[in-house]
């Protein structure tokens, strides 16, 4: 089945130690998103890639960066995780064609713990 | 800026009952999409139902239906014959009909519990 896959599902890191979360998709969607979701809150968009074009949200801290080496993969890099970065990180994808935008498909998320 | 408001942080009903989750939004756009997403405990978020603003007919997906009132900017979700598996966090979301604007605006969510 076509899907959005996130690895690992659970990640523990130390305060200040860089960490990378990965997302892959078999849907061949041209847009990929990274969200941060804290407990019982709505997902907060960090950034998205529209094809190769990177779009950062204005309030996303510089500590968060992303890479999309090809259509299928997208990475979230947290350069120096703080305790406040502990959260669920959701990857999502969507297909956007001229004048039409489909719904977003979400992965299962990676729960990040910062010690 | 668009905003989405879900005024019910938590709801609880008995199995087989009908429940309605409310959502209001604010926008100056004339054409847009509205979504209800379901996020079960420890499971991934999935789309429940979507509505295009230009369509007057309310969307329906099996036991799930919406009441879309464009003038009132209201988009409620009705779950009929509720089941234990409907227990989840439900998010209402808005997206303008602009292929260059990919941001979903989420409401705060409603935690729905279906009791046996």
Coordinates of C-alpha atoms in Angstrom, one line a residue:
Chain A
X1 CA 0.0 0.0 0.0
X2 CA 1.2 3.5 -0.8
X3 CA 2.1 5.3 2.4
X4 CA 4.1 7.7 4.4
X5 CA 6.8 6.1 6.6
X6 CA 8.6 7.7 9.4
X7 CA 11.7 6.3 11.1
X8 CA 12.4 5.9 13.9
X9 CA 9.0 5.8 15.6
X10 CA 10.7 6.7 18.9
X11 CA 13.9 8.7 19.3
X12 CA 15.7 9.6 22.4
X13 CA 18.5 12.2 22.3
X14 CA 20.5 14.2 24.8
X15 CA 20.2 17.9 25.3
X16 CA 22.3 19.6 22.6
X17 CA 23.0 16.4 20.6
X18 CA 22.0 16.7 16.9
X19 CA 19.3 14.4 15.8
X20 CA 17.8 13.5 12.4
X21 CA 14.3 12.2 11.8
X22 CA 13.4 10.7 8.4
X23 CA 10.4 10.4 6.3
X24 CA 9.8 8.5 3.1
X25 CA 6.7 8.2 0.9
X26 CA 5.6 5.8 -1.8
X27 CA 2.8 8.1 -2.9
X28 CA 4.9 10.1 -5.4
X29 CA 3.5 13.3 -3.9
X30 CA 5.3 16.5 -4.8
X31 CA 4.9 18.3 -1.5
X32 CA 6.3 17.1 1.8
X33 CA 5.7 18.7 5.2
X34 CA 7.1 18.6 8.7
X35 CA 4.9 19.3 11.7
X36 CA 5.6 19.5 15.4
X37 CA 2.9 18.3 17.7
X38 CA 3.0 18.7 21.4
X39 CA 0.7 16.8 23.7
X40 CA -3.0 17.5 23.2
X41 CA -2.2 20.3 20.8
X42 CA -2.8 20.8 17.1
X43 CA 0.1 20.1 14.7
X44 CA 2.3 23.1 14.0
X45 CA 3.8 23.4 10.6
X46 CA 7.6 23.8 10.6
X47 CA 8.3 23.9 6.9
X48 CA 7.4 22.2 3.6
X49 CA 9.0 21.3 0.4
X50 CA 7.1 22.0 -2.8
X51 CA 9.1 19.8 -5.2
X52 CA 12.6 21.1 -4.5
X53 CA 11.6 24.5 -3.2
X54 CA 12.0 24.9 0.6
X55 CA 9.4 26.9 2.4
X56 CA 10.1 27.8 6.0
X57 CA 7.4 29.1 8.4
X58 CA 8.3 32.5 9.8
X59 CA 8.3 31.3 13.4
X60 CA 10.3 28.1 12.9
X61 CA 13.4 28.3 15.0
X62 CA 16.8 28.2 13.2
X63 CA 17.5 25.0 15.2
X64 CA 15.3 23.1 12.8
X65 CA 16.4 22.4 9.3
X66 CA 15.3 20.1 6.6
X67 CA 16.6 18.3 3.5
X68 CA 14.8 16.6 0.6
X69 CA 17.4 14.8 -1.5
X70 CA 14.8 13.3 -3.8
X71 CA 11.0 13.0 -4.2
X72 CA 10.6 10.1 -1.8
X73 CA 12.7 11.2 1.1
X74 CA 12.7 14.2 3.5
X75 CA 14.7 14.7 6.7
X76 CA 14.2 16.9 9.7
X77 CA 17.5 17.9 11.4
X78 CA 17.5 19.4 14.9
X79 CA 20.9 20.9 15.4
X80 CA 20.9 21.3 19.2
X81 CA 17.7 19.9 20.7
X82 CA 16.4 21.5 23.8
X83 CA 14.0 20.2 26.4
X84 CA 11.3 22.2 24.7
X85 CA 11.8 20.3 21.4
X86 CA 10.4 17.1 22.9
X87 CA 7.3 16.4 20.9
X88 CA 5.8 14.3 18.2
X89 CA 7.1 15.1 14.7
X90 CA 4.7 14.4 11.9
X91 CA 5.6 14.1 8.3
X92 CA 2.9 14.6 5.7
X93 CA 2.6 14.6 1.9
X94 CA 0.2 15.9 -0.7
X95 CA -0.1 16.1 -4.4
X96 CA -0.5 19.6 -5.8
X97 CA -1.3 20.1 -9.5
X98 CA -2.3 23.3 -11.3
X99 CA -5.2 24.8 -9.5
X100 CA -5.9 21.8 -7.3
X101 CA -4.5 20.7 -4.0
X102 CA -5.3 17.4 -2.5
X103 CA -5.5 16.6 1.2
X104 CA -2.4 15.8 3.2
X105 CA -1.5 12.3 4.1
X106 CA 0.2 11.8 7.4
X107 CA 2.9 9.4 8.6
X108 CA 2.7 7.8 12.1
X109 CA 5.0 10.3 13.6
X110 CA 8.3 10.1 15.5
X111 CA 8.1 10.8 19.2
X112 CA 11.3 12.7 20.3
X113 CA 12.4 12.6 23.9
X114 CA 15.2 15.0 25.0
X115 CA 17.1 14.0 28.1
Chain B
X1 CA -5.1 35.6 8.6
X2 CA -7.3 32.5 8.8
X3 CA -8.3 31.0 12.1
X4 CA -10.1 27.8 13.0
X5 CA -11.9 27.4 16.3
X6 CA -13.1 24.2 17.9
X7 CA -15.1 25.2 21.0
X8 CA -15.4 21.8 22.5
X9 CA -12.1 20.6 24.0
X10 CA -13.6 17.3 25.1
X11 CA -16.7 15.3 24.4
X12 CA -18.0 11.9 25.6
X13 CA -20.9 9.9 24.3
X14 CA -22.2 6.3 24.6
X15 CA -21.6 3.8 21.9
X16 CA -24.3 4.0 19.1
X17 CA -25.2 7.6 19.9
X18 CA -24.9 10.4 17.5
X19 CA -22.4 13.2 18.2
X20 CA -21.7 16.5 16.6
X21 CA -18.4 18.3 16.8
X22 CA -18.4 22.0 16.1
X23 CA -15.9 24.1 14.1
X24 CA -16.0 27.7 13.0
X25 CA -13.5 29.5 10.9
X26 CA -12.6 33.0 9.8
X27 CA -11.4 33.8 6.4
X28 CA -11.8 36.4 3.6
X29 CA -11.2 33.8 0.9
X30 CA -14.1 32.8 -1.2
X31 CA -12.9 29.4 -2.2
X32 CA -11.2 27.0 0.1
X33 CA -11.1 23.5 1.5
X34 CA -12.3 22.3 4.9
X35 CA -11.2 19.0 6.4
X36 CA -11.9 16.9 9.5
X37 CA -8.9 14.8 10.6
X38 CA -9.0 12.0 13.1
X39 CA -6.0 11.1 15.3
X40 CA -6.6 8.0 17.4
X41 CA -4.4 7.5 20.5
X42 CA -0.9 6.6 19.5
X43 CA -1.9 6.3 15.8
X44 CA -1.5 8.4 12.8
X45 CA -3.7 11.2 11.7
X46 CA -6.2 10.2 8.9
X47 CA -8.6 12.2 6.8
X48 CA -12.2 11.7 7.8
X49 CA -14.0 14.0 5.4
X50 CA -13.4 17.0 3.2
X51 CA -15.5 19.8 1.8
X52 CA -14.8 22.2 -1.0
X53 CA -16.3 25.6 -0.3
X54 CA -17.8 26.0 -3.8
X55 CA -19.9 22.9 -3.3
X56 CA -23.2 23.5 -1.6
X57 CA -23.9 19.9 -0.9
X58 CA -22.7 18.7 2.4
X59 CA -20.1 15.9 2.2
X60 CA -20.9 12.5 3.5
X61 CA -18.7 9.5 4.2
X62 CA -20.6 6.5 5.6
X63 CA -21.4 7.4 9.2
X64 CA -19.6 10.8 9.0
X65 CA -21.3 13.8 7.6
X66 CA -20.8 17.6 7.7
X67 CA -23.0 20.5 8.1
X68 CA -21.3 23.2 6.1
X69 CA -22.8 26.7 6.5
X70 CA -20.6 29.0 4.4
X71 CA -22.3 32.3 5.4
X72 CA -21.9 31.4 9.0
X73 CA -18.4 30.0 8.5
X74 CA -19.4 26.9 10.3
X75 CA -18.3 23.3 9.5
X76 CA -19.6 20.8 12.0
X77 CA -19.0 17.0 11.9
X78 CA -21.7 14.6 12.7
X79 CA -20.8 11.0 13.6
X80 CA -23.8 8.7 13.5
X81 CA -24.0 5.3 15.3
X82 CA -20.8 6.0 17.1
X83 CA -18.3 3.2 17.6
X84 CA -15.6 2.5 20.1
X85 CA -13.1 3.0 17.3
X86 CA -14.2 6.5 16.8
X87 CA -12.4 7.5 20.1
X88 CA -9.8 9.9 19.0
X89 CA -8.7 13.5 18.8
X90 CA -10.5 15.3 15.9
X91 CA -9.1 18.3 14.2
X92 CA -10.9 20.7 11.9
X93 CA -8.6 22.2 9.3
X94 CA -8.8 24.9 6.7
X95 CA -6.9 25.4 3.5
X96 CA -7.2 28.2 0.9
X97 CA -7.7 27.1 -2.7
X98 CA -4.4 28.3 -3.8
X99 CA -1.8 25.8 -5.1
X100 CA 0.9 28.1 -3.8
X101 CA -0.3 28.1 -0.2
X102 CA 0.1 24.7 1.3
X103 CA -0.5 25.6 4.9
X104 CA -3.3 23.8 6.7
X105 CA -4.7 25.8 9.5
X106 CA -5.8 23.5 12.3
X107 CA -8.3 24.1 15.1
X108 CA -7.3 23.2 18.7
X109 CA -8.9 19.8 18.5
X110 CA -11.7 18.0 20.2
X111 CA -11.0 14.9 22.2
X112 CA -13.9 12.5 21.6
X113 CA -14.4 9.4 23.8
X114 CA -16.9 6.8 22.9
X115 CA -18.0 4.8 26.0
X116 CA -19.2 1.2 25.9

